[in-house]
Short mmCIF file of C-alpha atoms in Angstrom, two decimals:
data_model
loop_
_atom_site.label_atom_id
_atom_site.label_comp_id
_atom_site.label_asym_id
_atom_site.label_seq_id
_atom_site.Cartn_x
_atom_site.Cartn_y
_atom_site.Cartn_z
CA UNK A 1019 133.25 129.12 189.30
CA UNK A 1020 132.78 130.60 185.81
CA UNK A 1021 132.49 126.79 184.55
CA UNK A 1022 129.15 126.32 185.77
CA UNK A 1023 128.22 130.34 184.97
CA UNK A 1024 125.56 129.50 182.77
CA UNK A 1025 123.75 127.54 185.70
CA UNK A 1026 124.77 130.04 188.30
CA UNK A 1027 123.90 132.93 186.23
CA UNK A 1028 120.40 131.28 186.01
CA UNK A 1029 120.14 131.10 189.85
CA UNK A 1030 120.93 134.67 190.23
CA UNK A 1031 118.32 135.79 187.83
CA UNK A 1032 115.91 133.84 189.67
CA UNK A 1033 116.99 135.69 193.06
CA UNK A 1034 118.36 132.35 194.40
CA UNK A 1035 120.69 132.36 197.79
CA UNK A 1036 123.79 130.09 196.95
CA UNK A 1037 127.14 129.15 197.88
CA UNK A 1038 129.92 127.93 195.81
CA UNK A 1039 132.87 125.84 196.51
CA UNK A 1040 135.87 126.34 194.13
CA UNK A 1041 139.09 124.50 193.89
CA UNK A 1042 141.86 127.00 194.42
CA UNK A 1043 144.84 125.03 194.71
CA UNK A 1044 145.89 121.35 194.03
CA UNK A 1045 149.00 119.01 194.87
CA UNK A 1046 149.66 115.34 193.52
CA UNK A 1047 146.95 113.60 191.93
CA UNK A 1048 143.59 115.39 192.03
CA UNK A 1049 140.55 114.96 189.91
CA UNK A 1050 139.93 118.67 189.22
CA UNK A 1051 141.58 121.57 188.62
CA UNK A 1052 141.81 125.24 189.76
CA UNK A 1053 138.53 126.64 189.05
CA UNK A 1054 136.22 123.92 189.18
CA UNK A 1055 133.51 124.37 191.44
CA UNK A 1056 130.29 123.19 192.89
CA UNK A 1057 127.25 125.23 194.14
CA UNK A 1058 124.35 124.83 196.32
CA UNK A 1059 121.58 126.77 196.55
CA UNK A 1060 119.39 127.68 199.69
CA UNK A 1061 117.00 124.89 198.56
CA UNK A 1062 119.74 122.35 198.51
CA UNK A 1063 120.16 121.70 194.52
CA UNK A 1064 123.73 120.74 193.61
CA UNK A 1065 125.09 121.56 190.09
CA UNK A 1066 128.97 121.09 189.56
CA UNK A 1067 131.87 118.86 190.79
CA UNK A 1068 135.21 119.79 192.86
CA UNK A 1069 136.72 116.21 193.07
CA UNK A 1070 134.43 113.67 190.61
CA UNK A 1071 132.84 112.52 194.01
CA UNK A 1072 135.62 111.82 196.63
CA UNK A 1073 134.80 115.07 198.71
CA UNK A 1074 131.57 116.30 197.46
CA UNK A 1075 129.34 115.19 200.71
CA UNK A 1076 131.53 117.28 203.05
CA UNK A 1077 131.68 119.79 200.34
CA UNK A 1078 128.04 120.26 199.91
CA UNK A 1079 127.72 120.53 204.40
CA UNK A 1080 130.34 123.43 203.65
CA UNK A 1081 127.92 124.89 201.37
CA UNK A 1082 125.10 124.93 203.49
CA UNK A 1083 126.97 126.08 206.67
CA UNK A 1084 128.08 128.97 204.24
CA UNK A 1085 124.37 129.77 203.53
CA UNK A 1086 123.49 129.98 207.24
CA UNK A 1087 126.60 131.75 208.58
CA UNK A 1088 127.73 133.90 205.52
CA UNK A 1089 131.65 133.08 206.16
CA UNK A 1090 133.83 132.37 203.52
CA UNK A 1091 136.26 129.41 204.32
CA UNK A 1092 139.02 127.63 203.04
CA UNK A 1093 139.37 124.13 203.36
CA UNK A 1094 142.03 121.14 202.43
CA UNK A 1095 141.26 117.90 201.98
CA UNK A 1096 143.93 114.76 201.51
CA UNK A 1097 143.91 111.45 201.49
CA UNK A 1098 144.47 109.67 205.11
CA UNK A 1099 147.01 106.82 204.96
CA UNK A 1100 145.70 105.99 208.69
CA UNK A 1101 142.25 106.54 208.05
CA UNK A 1102 140.96 105.23 204.51
CA UNK A 1103 137.47 105.78 205.20
CA UNK A 1104 137.81 109.43 205.92
CA UNK A 1105 136.34 111.88 204.04
CA UNK A 1106 139.70 112.70 201.13
CA UNK A 1107 141.14 112.20 197.96
CA UNK A 1108 141.47 108.49 196.99
CA UNK A 1109 143.65 109.37 194.06
CA UNK A 1110 146.51 110.25 197.11
CA UNK A 1111 146.17 114.21 196.16
CA UNK A 1112 145.53 117.20 197.68
CA UNK A 1113 142.85 120.00 196.98
CA UNK A 1114 142.18 123.77 199.12
CA UNK A 1115 138.35 124.16 198.02
CA UNK A 1116 137.30 127.90 198.96
CA UNK A 1117 133.40 127.90 199.96
CA UNK A 1118 131.77 131.88 199.26
CA UNK A 1119 127.86 132.40 200.26
CA UNK A 1120 126.78 134.43 197.17
CA UNK A 1121 123.37 136.16 197.67
CA UNK A 1122 121.26 139.23 198.05
CA UNK A 1123 123.18 140.53 201.28
CA UNK A 1124 126.99 139.01 200.37
CA UNK A 1125 129.56 141.38 199.99
CA UNK A 1126 131.01 140.42 196.90
CA UNK A 1127 127.29 139.40 195.39
CA UNK A 1128 127.13 141.85 192.69
CA UNK A 1129 130.98 141.17 191.23
CA UNK A 1130 130.15 137.59 191.37
CA UNK A 1131 127.07 138.13 189.58
CA UNK A 1132 128.48 140.49 186.86
CA UNK A 1133 131.25 137.98 186.12
CA UNK A 1134 128.74 135.20 185.79
CA UNK A 1135 126.37 137.31 183.63
CA UNK A 1136 129.28 138.20 181.42
CA UNK A 1137 130.62 134.39 181.36
CA UNK A 1138 127.01 133.33 180.41
CA UNK A 1139 127.05 135.39 177.43
CA UNK A 1140 130.27 133.94 176.11
CA UNK A 1141 131.99 137.36 176.58
CA UNK A 1142 135.72 137.04 177.90
CA UNK A 1143 135.78 137.89 181.48
CA UNK A 1144 138.03 137.06 184.48
CA UNK A 1145 137.43 136.98 188.28
CA UNK A 1146 140.04 137.49 190.83
CA UNK A 1147 139.56 136.40 194.73
CA UNK A 1148 141.88 136.72 197.64
CA UNK A 1149 141.89 132.77 198.69
CA UNK A 1150 145.21 133.02 201.08
CA UNK A 1151 145.71 136.68 203.28
CA UNK A 1152 144.08 138.30 205.86
CA UNK A 1153 141.10 137.29 206.98
CA UNK A 1154 139.22 140.54 206.45
CA UNK A 1155 140.61 139.91 202.61
CA UNK A 1156 139.38 136.48 202.41
CA UNK A 1157 136.76 135.80 199.71
CA UNK A 1158 137.19 139.60 198.29
CA UNK A 1159 136.66 139.92 194.57
CA UNK A 1160 136.94 141.88 191.77
CA UNK A 1161 136.01 141.31 187.88
CA UNK A 1162 138.25 142.03 185.06
CA UNK A 1163 137.10 142.86 181.66
CA UNK A 1164 139.80 142.69 178.51
CA UNK A 1165 139.96 146.46 178.17
CA UNK A 1166 141.77 146.16 181.56
CA UNK A 1167 138.61 147.88 183.24
CA UNK A 1168 137.16 146.33 186.22
CA UNK A 1169 134.85 146.38 188.97
CA UNK A 1170 134.89 145.44 192.89
CA UNK A 1171 137.48 145.76 195.28
CA UNK A 1172 139.49 143.74 197.22
CA UNK A 1173 139.29 146.01 200.62
CA UNK A 1174 142.79 146.86 200.88
CA UNK A 1175 144.22 149.85 198.65
CA UNK A 1176 143.58 151.06 195.28
CA UNK A 1177 147.03 150.18 194.15
CA UNK A 1178 146.35 146.53 195.15
CA UNK A 1179 143.13 146.26 192.89
CA UNK A 1180 145.10 148.24 190.13
CA UNK A 1181 148.00 145.57 190.68
CA UNK A 1182 145.65 142.31 190.88
CA UNK A 1183 143.31 143.94 188.09
CA UNK A 1184 146.72 144.00 185.50
CA UNK A 1185 147.80 140.56 186.88
CA UNK A 1186 144.73 139.61 186.04
CA UNK A 1187 144.05 140.79 182.61
CA UNK A 1188 147.69 139.04 181.99
CA UNK A 1189 145.59 135.35 182.67
CA UNK A 1190 142.30 136.63 180.72
CA UNK A 1191 144.24 137.56 177.46
CA UNK A 1192 145.56 133.92 177.59
CA UNK A 1193 142.16 132.29 178.72
CA UNK A 1194 144.14 130.89 181.74
CA UNK A 1195 142.91 130.06 185.36
CA UNK A 1196 145.74 129.73 188.23
CA UNK A 1197 146.76 131.77 191.41
CA UNK A 1198 148.63 135.09 191.53
CA UNK A 1199 150.65 135.90 194.20
CA UNK A 1200 151.00 140.01 195.29
CA UNK A 1201 151.88 141.86 199.00
CA UNK A 1202 148.49 143.81 200.26
CA UNK A 1203 150.18 146.93 198.77
CA UNK A 1204 151.07 145.88 195.59
CA UNK A 1205 153.88 143.76 193.88
CA UNK A 1206 156.49 143.83 197.05
CA UNK A 1207 157.23 140.72 199.19
CA UNK A 1208 156.11 141.72 202.75
CA UNK A 1209 152.60 140.10 203.78
CA UNK A 1210 151.45 138.53 200.62
CA UNK A 1211 148.02 137.48 198.89
CA UNK A 1212 147.35 134.62 196.99
CA UNK A 1213 144.58 135.02 194.88
CA UNK A 1214 142.59 132.46 192.20
CA UNK A 1215 142.14 134.38 188.75
CA UNK A 1216 139.54 132.63 186.95
CA UNK A 1217 139.23 133.21 183.28
CA UNK A 1218 136.46 132.46 180.76
CA UNK A 1219 136.97 133.06 177.36
CA UNK A 1220 134.66 131.96 174.18
CA UNK A 1221 135.07 128.51 172.95
CA UNK A 1222 137.98 127.46 170.41
CA UNK A 1223 137.40 126.85 167.14
CA UNK A 1224 137.35 123.25 165.06
CA UNK A 1225 136.72 124.14 161.51
CA UNK A 1226 136.12 120.92 159.55
CA UNK A 1227 136.95 120.98 155.72
CA UNK A 1228 135.04 118.63 153.66
CA UNK A 1229 131.07 117.92 154.19
CA UNK A 1230 131.55 114.03 153.96
CA UNK A 1231 130.15 111.82 156.40
CA UNK A 1232 133.27 111.43 158.64
CA UNK A 1233 132.71 115.11 158.94
CA UNK A 1234 129.36 114.58 160.30
CA UNK A 1235 130.82 112.19 163.00
CA UNK A 1236 133.90 114.74 163.89
CA UNK A 1237 131.25 117.58 164.30
CA UNK A 1238 129.45 115.39 166.95
CA UNK A 1239 132.69 114.61 168.93
CA UNK A 1240 133.92 118.23 168.81
CA UNK A 1241 130.69 119.63 170.05
CA UNK A 1242 131.40 117.38 172.92
CA UNK A 1243 134.90 118.53 173.41
CA UNK A 1244 133.51 121.90 173.75
CA UNK A 1245 134.85 123.60 170.43
CA UNK A 1246 132.90 126.08 168.33
CA UNK A 1247 132.38 123.93 165.10
CA UNK A 1248 132.25 124.80 161.87
CA UNK A 1249 131.80 123.10 158.68
CA UNK A 1250 133.14 124.56 154.92
CA UNK A 1251 132.98 123.09 151.65
CA UNK A 1252 132.78 124.48 148.09
CA UNK A 1253 129.87 121.93 147.42
CA UNK A 1254 126.68 123.67 148.08
CA UNK A 1255 124.51 120.24 147.51
CA UNK A 1256 126.83 118.50 150.40
CA UNK A 1257 126.98 121.59 152.85
CA UNK A 1258 123.77 121.57 154.23
CA UNK A 1259 122.40 122.59 157.55
CA UNK A 1260 120.29 119.12 156.98
CA UNK A 1261 123.17 117.12 156.77
CA UNK A 1262 125.08 118.73 159.78
CA UNK A 1263 122.44 119.84 161.94
CA UNK A 1264 125.13 119.96 165.16
CA UNK A 1265 127.75 122.13 163.17
CA UNK A 1266 127.29 125.50 164.84
CA UNK A 1267 128.05 126.78 161.26
CA UNK A 1268 127.80 125.38 157.63
CA UNK A 1269 129.75 127.34 154.92
CA UNK A 1270 129.29 127.04 151.28
CA UNK A 1271 133.01 128.39 150.43
CA UNK A 1272 136.33 127.15 148.67
CA UNK A 1273 138.12 126.39 151.62
CA UNK A 1274 141.87 128.16 150.97
CA UNK A 1275 139.62 131.31 150.78
CA UNK A 1276 137.12 130.89 153.83
CA UNK A 1277 140.11 130.10 155.84
CA UNK A 1278 141.97 133.61 154.86
CA UNK A 1279 138.76 135.16 155.85
CA UNK A 1280 137.58 133.80 159.05
CA UNK A 1281 139.50 134.43 162.73
CA UNK A 1282 141.69 132.10 164.07
CA UNK A 1283 144.04 132.02 167.09
CA UNK A 1284 146.12 129.53 168.77
CA UNK A 1285 143.65 127.36 169.85
CA UNK A 1286 142.14 126.55 166.39
CA UNK A 1287 142.03 123.20 165.40
CA UNK A 1288 141.71 122.40 161.38
CA UNK A 1289 140.64 118.87 159.93
CA UNK A 1290 141.01 118.75 156.35
CA UNK A 1291 138.70 115.49 155.45
CA UNK A 1292 138.24 116.74 151.59
CA UNK A 1293 141.73 114.49 150.09
CA UNK A 1294 141.09 116.24 146.76
CA UNK A 1295 144.43 117.87 146.03
CA UNK A 1296 142.42 120.82 144.24
CA UNK A 1297 141.15 121.39 148.00
CA UNK A 1298 143.60 120.14 150.29
CA UNK A 1299 147.12 121.64 148.73
CA UNK A 1300 146.09 125.22 148.72
CA UNK A 1301 144.18 124.83 152.23
CA UNK A 1302 146.95 123.26 153.92
CA UNK A 1303 149.74 125.43 152.29
CA UNK A 1304 148.16 128.40 153.90
CA UNK A 1305 146.88 126.58 157.45
CA UNK A 1306 150.62 124.97 158.14
CA UNK A 1307 151.63 128.71 157.85
CA UNK A 1308 149.03 130.00 160.79
CA UNK A 1309 149.50 130.12 164.03
CA UNK A 1310 146.75 127.64 164.90
CA UNK A 1311 147.04 124.54 167.28
CA UNK A 1312 146.39 121.47 165.28
CA UNK A 1313 146.66 120.62 161.36
CA UNK A 1314 145.68 117.46 160.48
CA UNK A 1315 144.47 115.65 157.05
CA UNK A 1316 142.39 112.69 156.24
CA UNK A 1317 143.88 110.02 153.98
CA UNK A 1318 145.78 106.87 153.26
CA UNK A 1319 149.56 106.77 153.11
CA UNK A 1320 149.67 107.07 149.41
CA UNK A 1321 147.62 109.89 149.57
CA UNK A 1322 149.84 111.58 152.36
CA UNK A 1323 152.74 111.01 150.22
CA UNK A 1324 151.31 112.74 147.52
CA UNK A 1325 150.01 115.61 149.22
CA UNK A 1326 153.41 116.35 150.78
CA UNK A 1327 155.37 116.21 147.41
CA UNK A 1328 152.73 118.75 146.37
CA UNK A 1329 153.26 121.45 149.26
CA UNK A 1330 157.12 120.93 148.49
CA UNK A 1331 156.69 121.86 144.83
CA UNK A 1332 155.21 125.02 145.85
CA UNK A 1333 157.46 126.10 148.85
CA UNK A 1334 156.80 124.79 152.36
CA UNK A 1335 159.81 124.11 154.56
CA UNK A 1336 160.45 120.62 156.06
CA UNK A 1337 159.47 122.65 159.76
CA UNK A 1338 155.86 123.88 158.28
CA UNK A 1339 155.53 120.30 157.07
CA UNK A 1340 156.48 118.44 160.29
CA UNK A 1341 153.12 120.79 161.80
CA UNK A 1342 150.92 118.67 159.58
CA UNK A 1343 149.26 115.61 161.40
CA UNK A 1344 148.69 112.94 158.37
CA UNK A 1345 146.94 110.44 158.08
CA UNK A 1346 145.28 112.54 160.62
CA UNK A 1347 144.03 110.46 164.08
CA UNK A 1348 145.36 108.13 166.56
CA UNK A 1349 146.02 104.29 165.47
CA UNK A 1350 142.44 102.59 167.24
CA UNK A 1351 141.66 100.12 164.07
CA UNK A 1352 139.41 102.51 163.13
CA UNK A 1353 136.73 101.39 160.25
CA UNK A 1354 133.30 104.01 160.82
CA UNK A 1355 132.84 107.61 160.84
CA UNK A 1356 132.19 107.57 164.24
CA UNK A 1357 135.29 105.31 165.33
CA UNK A 1358 137.48 107.59 162.88
CA UNK A 1359 136.17 110.57 164.63
CA UNK A 1360 136.65 109.24 168.04
CA UNK A 1361 140.60 108.29 166.36
CA UNK A 1362 140.75 112.25 165.33
CA UNK A 1363 139.28 113.49 168.40
CA UNK A 1364 142.15 111.35 170.64
CA UNK A 1365 144.97 112.77 168.60
CA UNK A 1366 143.62 116.31 169.04
CA UNK A 1367 143.20 115.47 172.74
CA UNK A 1368 146.80 114.24 173.56
CA UNK A 1369 148.34 117.00 170.98
CA UNK A 1370 146.54 119.41 173.49
CA UNK A 1371 147.09 117.64 176.58
CA UNK A 1372 150.87 116.68 175.49
CA UNK A 1373 149.67 112.84 176.19
CA UNK A 1374 151.11 110.04 174.13
CA UNK A 1375 147.89 108.41 173.50
CA UNK A 1376 149.58 105.13 174.63
CA UNK A 1377 147.51 102.63 176.81
CA UNK A 1378 147.68 103.46 180.39
CA UNK A 1379 147.79 100.11 181.47
CA UNK A 1380 151.12 99.57 182.65
CA UNK A 1381 152.74 102.60 181.07
CA UNK A 1382 153.67 104.10 184.35
CA UNK A 1383 152.91 107.79 183.23
CA UNK A 1384 151.33 109.86 185.32
CA UNK A 1385 147.60 110.29 184.71
CA UNK A 1386 147.10 114.17 185.14
CA UNK A 1387 150.14 116.17 183.33
CA UNK A 1388 151.23 119.59 183.80
CA UNK A 1389 149.57 121.70 180.98
CA UNK A 1390 151.82 121.77 178.30
CA UNK A 1391 153.41 125.42 177.27
CA UNK A 1392 152.81 127.42 174.32
CA UNK A 1393 156.45 126.21 172.84
CA UNK A 1394 154.74 122.59 171.88
CA UNK A 1395 153.04 124.63 169.18
CA UNK A 1396 155.03 127.42 167.72
CA UNK A 1397 153.96 129.70 165.61
CA UNK A 1398 155.56 129.54 162.00
CA UNK A 1399 158.53 131.67 161.73
CA UNK A 1400 158.25 134.59 158.82
CA UNK A 1401 154.58 134.19 157.97
CA UNK A 1402 152.29 137.17 159.26
CA UNK A 1403 148.85 135.64 160.34
CA UNK A 1404 146.70 137.42 158.33
CA UNK A 1405 144.52 140.74 158.78
CA UNK A 1406 141.49 138.22 160.08
CA UNK A 1407 143.54 136.01 162.86
CA UNK A 1408 143.79 136.44 166.45
CA UNK A 1409 146.69 135.89 167.75
CA UNK A 1410 147.13 135.45 171.74
CA UNK A 1411 149.90 136.35 173.86
CA UNK A 1412 153.00 134.41 173.92
CA UNK A 1413 152.45 132.73 177.23
CA UNK A 1414 149.21 131.11 176.03
CA UNK A 1415 149.02 127.57 175.51
CA UNK A 1416 148.35 126.35 171.89
CA UNK A 1417 144.48 124.78 173.15
CA UNK A 1418 142.67 125.47 176.58
CA UNK A 1419 142.78 123.44 179.74
CA UNK A 1420 140.18 121.66 181.96
CA UNK A 1421 136.78 122.43 179.98
CA UNK A 1422 133.11 123.30 180.07
CA UNK A 1423 130.90 122.52 176.99
CA UNK A 1424 130.80 126.19 176.52
CA UNK A 1425 134.00 127.75 177.71
CA UNK A 1426 137.94 126.86 178.11
CA UNK A 1427 140.36 127.42 180.84
CA UNK A 1428 143.85 126.62 181.22
CA UNK A 1429 145.84 126.75 184.37
CA UNK A 1430 149.03 128.54 185.55
CA UNK A 1431 150.95 130.66 188.14
CA UNK A 1432 152.12 133.82 187.88
CA UNK A 1433 154.54 134.79 190.93
CA UNK A 1434 155.41 138.59 191.82
CA UNK A 1435 156.44 137.99 195.35
CA UNK A 1436 158.37 135.43 197.64
CA UNK A 1437 154.98 134.26 199.33
CA UNK A 1438 154.97 130.60 199.24
CA UNK A 1439 151.79 129.06 197.32
CA UNK A 1440 148.94 127.08 198.87
CA UNK A 1441 150.88 124.07 197.75
#
């Protein structure tokens, strides 16, 4: 639901009644993950998607029915070998979808509107909903903020609300969307509940160093991927808003000095396009010792060899240098700035998702992979992040999962009971 928060907040502000269908669990190969949403208002307007088109028609009907009867329901969609024309997923996966009415009279309406407003403003927020459990609790929700405060309730005990808020905050701190399992009276086994926790966090940063023509193309690619993109260059004649109109920020400063003073986290991507030793070496010496998701540098193989030698000379270790992706980008045979930007963006996505970069044709590897763990991009040892670095919790993955252009979501499952999952 929070992946379409801006649009839904607009509907709420206009006083529209609407129903939201949200993917709450997936099994096998499925086109969208938990948290993906489709909404239908009382006039029949549709936004969002839950399956890339496979079951949207049936989900639309569920939403219109929910608007009429005010009931929250959970439906499962899969593939039927016996009837290939039945409503289902042609990819062979299974998805569970919760449909919830959101209107002036809906019990959880105020909670949803609060969460949508916060997410639309770009604030970190999470909403937890009961997706499996007693009928009277189904669809009940609470919204949790980064400081641990919350509003709403699940209709059970105060202890249950506190337990859910605490678990939800863990996922919010990591920027993840996923399920939590608890009992109806707190974190005990008998009579369990399953909750979907949706987190919305500000978009991750991409910082592009070097105001060159390749940077302009990379800015467009980074924006398309949902990053907050900053261009930094020490040369004011090149680092101008006119040259980079699509960047969120254009900064004139020495790259290493800017990096020392700006906020980064484990999702941040650093792209060094200056290929000039006086900029590259001090910048990379700092970047490779920071807990960020990706550090890449443009240049020929000869430039890379010289750059690596200089970095060794000033004390960087083999472990630190192993984090450097240089020459940056996948081998696509790119020539133009735009093609090079696609090559760089492809390597960033592959690093974030654990992909190989190889063609899918004939590979036999899964198309939809499990999210890589934080262990894929370990924080550098023995090096403080610096006062401006916003370090995420240990369980946070280096970069973000299922995304929208404005916010980043990742998936996980926290199990606090022996209750079986939805899958």
